[in-house]
mmCIF file of C-alpha atoms in Angstrom:
data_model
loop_
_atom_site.group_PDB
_atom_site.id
_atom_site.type_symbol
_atom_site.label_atom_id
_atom_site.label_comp_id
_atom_site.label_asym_id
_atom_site.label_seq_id
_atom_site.Cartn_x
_atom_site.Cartn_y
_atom_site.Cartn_z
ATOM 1 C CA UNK A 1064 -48.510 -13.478 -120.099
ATOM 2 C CA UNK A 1065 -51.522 -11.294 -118.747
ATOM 3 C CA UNK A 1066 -52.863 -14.586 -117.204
ATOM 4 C CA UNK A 1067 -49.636 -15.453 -115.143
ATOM 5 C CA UNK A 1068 -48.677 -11.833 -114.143
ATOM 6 C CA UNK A 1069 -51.076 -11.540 -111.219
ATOM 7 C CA UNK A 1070 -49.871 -14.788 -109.792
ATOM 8 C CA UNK A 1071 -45.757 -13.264 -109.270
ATOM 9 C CA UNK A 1072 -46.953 -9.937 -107.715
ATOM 10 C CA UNK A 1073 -47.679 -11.252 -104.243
ATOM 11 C CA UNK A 1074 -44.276 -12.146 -103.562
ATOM 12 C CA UNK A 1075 -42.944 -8.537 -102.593
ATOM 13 C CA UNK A 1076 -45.802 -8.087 -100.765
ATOM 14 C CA UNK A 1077 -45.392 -11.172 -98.526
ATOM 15 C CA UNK A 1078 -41.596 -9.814 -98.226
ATOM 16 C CA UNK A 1079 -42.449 -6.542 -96.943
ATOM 17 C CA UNK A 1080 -44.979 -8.007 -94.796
ATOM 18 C CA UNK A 1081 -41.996 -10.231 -92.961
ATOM 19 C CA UNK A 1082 -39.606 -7.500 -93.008
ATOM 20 C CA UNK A 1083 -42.133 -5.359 -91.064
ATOM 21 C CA UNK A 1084 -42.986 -8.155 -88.420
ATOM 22 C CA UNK A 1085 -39.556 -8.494 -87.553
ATOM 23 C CA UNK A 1086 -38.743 -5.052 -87.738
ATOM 24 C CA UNK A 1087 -41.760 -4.577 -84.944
ATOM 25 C CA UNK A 1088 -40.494 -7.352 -83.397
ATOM 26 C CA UNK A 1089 -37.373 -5.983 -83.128
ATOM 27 C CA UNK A 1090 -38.318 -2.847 -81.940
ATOM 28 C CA UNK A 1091 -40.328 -4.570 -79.513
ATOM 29 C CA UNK A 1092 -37.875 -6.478 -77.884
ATOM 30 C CA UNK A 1093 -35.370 -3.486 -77.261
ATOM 31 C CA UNK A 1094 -37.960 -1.119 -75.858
ATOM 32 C CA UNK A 1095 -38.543 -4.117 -73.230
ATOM 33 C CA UNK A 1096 -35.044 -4.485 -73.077
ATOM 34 C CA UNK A 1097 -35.027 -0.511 -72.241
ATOM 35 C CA UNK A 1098 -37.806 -1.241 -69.755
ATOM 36 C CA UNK A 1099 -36.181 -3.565 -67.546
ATOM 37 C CA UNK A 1100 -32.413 -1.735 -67.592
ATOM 38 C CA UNK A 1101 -34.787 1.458 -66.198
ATOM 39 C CA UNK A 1102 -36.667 -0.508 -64.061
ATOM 40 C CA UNK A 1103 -33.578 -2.216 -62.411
ATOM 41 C CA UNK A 1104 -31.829 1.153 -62.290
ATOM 42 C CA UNK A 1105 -35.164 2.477 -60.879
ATOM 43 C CA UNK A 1106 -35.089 -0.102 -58.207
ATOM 44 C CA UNK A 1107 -31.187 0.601 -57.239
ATOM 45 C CA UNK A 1108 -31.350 4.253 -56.885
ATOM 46 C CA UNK A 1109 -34.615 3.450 -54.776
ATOM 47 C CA UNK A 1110 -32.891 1.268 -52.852
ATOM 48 C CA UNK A 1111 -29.607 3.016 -52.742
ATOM 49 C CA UNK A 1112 -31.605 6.587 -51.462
ATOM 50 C CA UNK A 1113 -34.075 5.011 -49.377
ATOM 51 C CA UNK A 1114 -31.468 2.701 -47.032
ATOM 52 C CA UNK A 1115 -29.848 4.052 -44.239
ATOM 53 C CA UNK A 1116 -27.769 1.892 -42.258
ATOM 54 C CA UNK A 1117 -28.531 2.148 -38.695
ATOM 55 C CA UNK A 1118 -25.530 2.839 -36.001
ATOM 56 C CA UNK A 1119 -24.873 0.399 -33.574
ATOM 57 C CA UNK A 1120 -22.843 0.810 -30.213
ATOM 58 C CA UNK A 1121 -19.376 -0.362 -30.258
ATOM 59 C CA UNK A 1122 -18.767 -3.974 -28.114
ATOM 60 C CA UNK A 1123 -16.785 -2.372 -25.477
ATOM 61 C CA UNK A 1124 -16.188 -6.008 -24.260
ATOM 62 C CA UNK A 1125 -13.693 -6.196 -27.381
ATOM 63 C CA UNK A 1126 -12.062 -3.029 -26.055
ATOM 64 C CA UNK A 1127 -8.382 -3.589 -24.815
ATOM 65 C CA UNK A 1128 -7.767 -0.285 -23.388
ATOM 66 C CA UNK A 1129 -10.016 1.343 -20.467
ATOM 67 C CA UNK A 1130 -12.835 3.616 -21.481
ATOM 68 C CA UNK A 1131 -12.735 6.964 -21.173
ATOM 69 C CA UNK A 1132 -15.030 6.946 -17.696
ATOM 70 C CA UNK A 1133 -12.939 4.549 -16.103
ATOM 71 C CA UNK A 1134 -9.751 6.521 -16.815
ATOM 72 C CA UNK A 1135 -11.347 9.509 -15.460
ATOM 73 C CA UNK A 1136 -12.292 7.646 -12.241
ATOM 74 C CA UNK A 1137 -8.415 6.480 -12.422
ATOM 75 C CA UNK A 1138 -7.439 10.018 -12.281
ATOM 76 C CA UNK A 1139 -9.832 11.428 -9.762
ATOM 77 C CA UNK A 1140 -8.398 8.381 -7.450
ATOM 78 C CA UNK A 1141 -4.706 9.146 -8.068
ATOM 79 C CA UNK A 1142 -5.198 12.697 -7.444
ATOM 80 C CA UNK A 1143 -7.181 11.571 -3.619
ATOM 81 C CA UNK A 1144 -4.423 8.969 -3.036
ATOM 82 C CA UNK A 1145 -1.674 12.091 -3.903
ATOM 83 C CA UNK A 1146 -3.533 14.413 -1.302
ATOM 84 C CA UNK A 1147 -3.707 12.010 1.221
ATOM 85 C CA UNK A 1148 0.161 11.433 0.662
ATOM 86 C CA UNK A 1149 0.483 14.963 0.998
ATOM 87 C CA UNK A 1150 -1.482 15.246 4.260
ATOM 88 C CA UNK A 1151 -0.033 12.444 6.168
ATOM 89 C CA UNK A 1152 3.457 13.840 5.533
ATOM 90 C CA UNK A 1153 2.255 17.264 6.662
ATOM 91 C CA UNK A 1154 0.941 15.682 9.904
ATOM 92 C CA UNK A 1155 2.127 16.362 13.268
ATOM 93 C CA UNK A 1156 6.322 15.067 14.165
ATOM 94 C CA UNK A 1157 3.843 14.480 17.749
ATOM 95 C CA UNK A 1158 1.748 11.668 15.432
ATOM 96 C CA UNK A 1159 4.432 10.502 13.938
ATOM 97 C CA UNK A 1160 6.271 9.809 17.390
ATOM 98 C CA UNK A 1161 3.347 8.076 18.780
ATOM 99 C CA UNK A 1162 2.931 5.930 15.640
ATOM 100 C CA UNK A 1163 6.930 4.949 16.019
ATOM 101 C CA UNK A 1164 6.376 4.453 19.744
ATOM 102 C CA UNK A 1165 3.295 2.610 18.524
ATOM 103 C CA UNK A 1166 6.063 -0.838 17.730
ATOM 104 C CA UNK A 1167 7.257 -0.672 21.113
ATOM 105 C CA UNK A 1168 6.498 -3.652 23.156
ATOM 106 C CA UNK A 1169 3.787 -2.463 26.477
ATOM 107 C CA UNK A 1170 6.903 -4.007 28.529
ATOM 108 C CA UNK A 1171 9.147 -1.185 27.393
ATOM 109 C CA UNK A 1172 6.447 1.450 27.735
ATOM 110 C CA UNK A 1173 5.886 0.579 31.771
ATOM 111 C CA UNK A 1174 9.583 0.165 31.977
ATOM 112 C CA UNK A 1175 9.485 3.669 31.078
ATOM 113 C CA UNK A 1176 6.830 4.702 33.362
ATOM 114 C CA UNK A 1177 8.488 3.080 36.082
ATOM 115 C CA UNK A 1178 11.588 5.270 35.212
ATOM 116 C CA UNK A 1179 9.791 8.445 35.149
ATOM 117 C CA UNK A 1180 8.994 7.755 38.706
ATOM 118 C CA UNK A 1181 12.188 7.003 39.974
ATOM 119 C CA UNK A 1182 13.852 9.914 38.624
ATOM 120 C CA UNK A 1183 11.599 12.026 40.659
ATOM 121 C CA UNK A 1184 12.994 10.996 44.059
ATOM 122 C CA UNK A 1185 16.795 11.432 42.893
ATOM 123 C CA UNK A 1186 18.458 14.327 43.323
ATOM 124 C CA UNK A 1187 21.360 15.551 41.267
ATOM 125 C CA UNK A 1188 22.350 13.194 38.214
ATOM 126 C CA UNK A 1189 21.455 10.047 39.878
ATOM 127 C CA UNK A 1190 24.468 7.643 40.276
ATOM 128 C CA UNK A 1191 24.511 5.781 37.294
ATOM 129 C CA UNK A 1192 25.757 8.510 34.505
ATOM 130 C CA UNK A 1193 28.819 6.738 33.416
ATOM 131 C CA UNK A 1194 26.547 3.457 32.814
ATOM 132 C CA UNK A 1195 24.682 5.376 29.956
ATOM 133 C CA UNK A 1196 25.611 6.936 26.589
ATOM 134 C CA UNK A 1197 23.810 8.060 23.835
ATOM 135 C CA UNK A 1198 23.986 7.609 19.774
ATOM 136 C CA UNK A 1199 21.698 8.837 17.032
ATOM 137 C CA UNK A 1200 19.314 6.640 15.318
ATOM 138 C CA UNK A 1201 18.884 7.657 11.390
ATOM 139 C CA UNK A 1202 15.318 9.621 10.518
ATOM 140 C CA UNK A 1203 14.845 7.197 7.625
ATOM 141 C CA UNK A 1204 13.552 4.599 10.592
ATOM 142 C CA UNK A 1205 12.017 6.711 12.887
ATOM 143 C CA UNK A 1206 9.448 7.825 10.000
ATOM 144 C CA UNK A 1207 11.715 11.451 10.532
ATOM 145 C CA UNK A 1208 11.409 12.283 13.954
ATOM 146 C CA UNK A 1209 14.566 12.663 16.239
ATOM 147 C CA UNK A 1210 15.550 9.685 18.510
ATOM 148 C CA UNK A 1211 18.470 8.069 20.409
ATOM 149 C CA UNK A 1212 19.414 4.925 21.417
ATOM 150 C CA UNK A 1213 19.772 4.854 25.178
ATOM 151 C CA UNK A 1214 23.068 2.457 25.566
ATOM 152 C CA UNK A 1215 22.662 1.432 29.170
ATOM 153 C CA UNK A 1216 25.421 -1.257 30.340
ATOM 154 C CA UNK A 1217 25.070 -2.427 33.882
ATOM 155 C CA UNK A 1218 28.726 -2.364 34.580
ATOM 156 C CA UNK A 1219 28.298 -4.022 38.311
ATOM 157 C CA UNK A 1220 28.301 -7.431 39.247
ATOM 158 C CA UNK A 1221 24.622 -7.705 40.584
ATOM 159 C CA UNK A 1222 20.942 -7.613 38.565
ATOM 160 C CA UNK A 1223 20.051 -4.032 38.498
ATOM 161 C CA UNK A 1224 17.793 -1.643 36.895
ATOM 162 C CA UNK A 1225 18.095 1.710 35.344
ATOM 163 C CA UNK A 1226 16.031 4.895 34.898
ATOM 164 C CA UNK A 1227 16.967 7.377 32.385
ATOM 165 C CA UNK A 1228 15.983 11.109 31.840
ATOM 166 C CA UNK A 1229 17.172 12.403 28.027
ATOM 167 C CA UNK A 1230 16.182 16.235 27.820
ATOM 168 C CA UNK A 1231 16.518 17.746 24.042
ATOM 169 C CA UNK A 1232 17.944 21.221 23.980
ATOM 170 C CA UNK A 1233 17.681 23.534 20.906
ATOM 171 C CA UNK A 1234 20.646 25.514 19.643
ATOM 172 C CA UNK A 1235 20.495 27.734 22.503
ATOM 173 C CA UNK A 1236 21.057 25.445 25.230
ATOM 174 C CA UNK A 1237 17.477 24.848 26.172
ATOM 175 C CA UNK A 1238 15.479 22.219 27.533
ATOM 176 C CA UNK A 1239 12.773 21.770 25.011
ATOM 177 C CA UNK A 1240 11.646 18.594 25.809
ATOM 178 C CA UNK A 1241 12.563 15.920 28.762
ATOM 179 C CA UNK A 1242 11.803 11.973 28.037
ATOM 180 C CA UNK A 1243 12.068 9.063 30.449
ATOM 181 C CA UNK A 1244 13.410 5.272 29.268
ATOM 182 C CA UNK A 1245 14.493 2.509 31.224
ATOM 183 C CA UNK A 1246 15.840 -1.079 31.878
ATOM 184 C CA UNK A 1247 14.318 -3.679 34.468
ATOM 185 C CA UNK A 1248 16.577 -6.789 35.862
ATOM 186 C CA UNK A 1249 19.611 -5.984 33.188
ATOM 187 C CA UNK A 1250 21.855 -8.666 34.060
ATOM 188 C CA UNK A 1251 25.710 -8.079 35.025
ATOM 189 C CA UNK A 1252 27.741 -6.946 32.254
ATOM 190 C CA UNK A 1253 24.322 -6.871 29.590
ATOM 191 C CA UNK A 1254 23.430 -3.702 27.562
ATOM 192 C CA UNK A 1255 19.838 -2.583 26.771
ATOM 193 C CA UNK A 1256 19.299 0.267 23.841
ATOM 194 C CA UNK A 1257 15.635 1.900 24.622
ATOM 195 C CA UNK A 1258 14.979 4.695 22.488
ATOM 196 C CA UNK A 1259 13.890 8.425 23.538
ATOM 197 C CA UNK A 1260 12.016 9.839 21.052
ATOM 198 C CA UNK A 1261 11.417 13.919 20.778
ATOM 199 C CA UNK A 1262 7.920 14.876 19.658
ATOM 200 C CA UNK A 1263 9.374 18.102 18.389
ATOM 201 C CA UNK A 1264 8.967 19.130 14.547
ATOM 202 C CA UNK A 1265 11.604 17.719 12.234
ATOM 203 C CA UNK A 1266 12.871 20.837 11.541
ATOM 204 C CA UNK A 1267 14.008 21.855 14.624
ATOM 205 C CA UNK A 1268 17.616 21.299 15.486
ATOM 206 C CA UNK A 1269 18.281 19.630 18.923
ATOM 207 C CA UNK A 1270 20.512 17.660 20.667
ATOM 208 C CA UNK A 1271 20.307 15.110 22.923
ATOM 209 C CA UNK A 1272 21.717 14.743 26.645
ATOM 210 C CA UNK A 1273 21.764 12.474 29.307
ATOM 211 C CA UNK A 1274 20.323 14.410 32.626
ATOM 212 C CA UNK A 1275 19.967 11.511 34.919
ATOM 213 C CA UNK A 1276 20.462 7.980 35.292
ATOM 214 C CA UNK A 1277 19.558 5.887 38.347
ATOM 215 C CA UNK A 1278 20.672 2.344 39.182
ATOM 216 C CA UNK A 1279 18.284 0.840 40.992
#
């Protein structure tokens, strides 16, 4: 009984030796486990507070609107382009008559040279009055200056040519302004319509009459 005691006592021993491995093992394993979860949250929060994304310029080439420099360019031009709108309809009704005249043929412009000198060796009305007769041509094609058509109708039965003097008066009666048109080889029974244009301001209110006319 004494003999075979000793040789059953081990047994616990060997028991509590495994259970104490394992429970070392055990504790082993989760403190590594612990290790690596801090280690990988370590590394995150490193990486998550150490990057910094850097900004990059927009691709304005994607853009489908105009950037902001180009619209202010836009505006700076529109407000030039409204100025200069502005000053060419303040300019001069004496501009504005010589840019009208400006689409008049050369011919028509010596015709009425030729007129002007004419006239000066008539005396009186000249002789061809009831040839001529005046009507108003709208501002909206004479860029708003005042002009007449000249209606000159050789009423004779021969070639003949006409000088005309149109003076402007203002609402008093006076001569303001004289101009000279006229009409070279106007067959028998034809009609020419030269204009006289006044280089007077726009806003002056004339009217138009015929002071001479010379068959020539």
């Amino acid at each position: 009984m004494s003999a075979g005691s000793p040789g059953k006592k081990p047994a616990p021993r060997r028991r509590r030796s495994i259970t104490a491995v394992l429970t070392v093992l055990a504790t082993a394993t989760t403190a590594a486990a612990l290790v690596s979860c801090s280690t990988e949250s370590g590394n995150n929060s490193s990486s998550s507070s150490s990057f910094s994304p850097r900004a990059t310029p927009p691709n304005t080439a994607s853009f489908s609107g105009t950037p902001p420099s180009a619209m202010a360019s836009a505006a700076k031009s529109a407000v030039a382009s409204a100025k200069a709108e502005a000053s060419a309809a303040a300019s001069s009704a004496s501009a504005r008559a010589s840019e009208f005249e400006a689409s008049v043929s050369a011919e028509v412009e010596r015709a009425n040279a030729t007129a002007a000198r004419e006239l000066a060796k008539v005396k009186g009305q000249g002789n061809a009055t009831a040839d001529v007769a005046l009507t108003g041509k709208p501002r909206s094609q004479t860029g708003g200056v005042f002009a007449v058509v000249v209606n000159i109708t050789n009423s004779t039965d021969k070639t003949a040519s006409y000088a005309v003097q149109v003076d402007f008066k203002d609402p008093d009666g006076k001569v303001v302004e004289t101009r000279y048109v006229g009409a070279e080889n106007l067959d028998p029974g034809k009609r020419a319509q030269p204009l006289a244009i006044s280089r007077k301001p726009p806003e002056m209110k004339l009217t138009a009459k015929v002071a001479k006319a010379q068959r020539y």
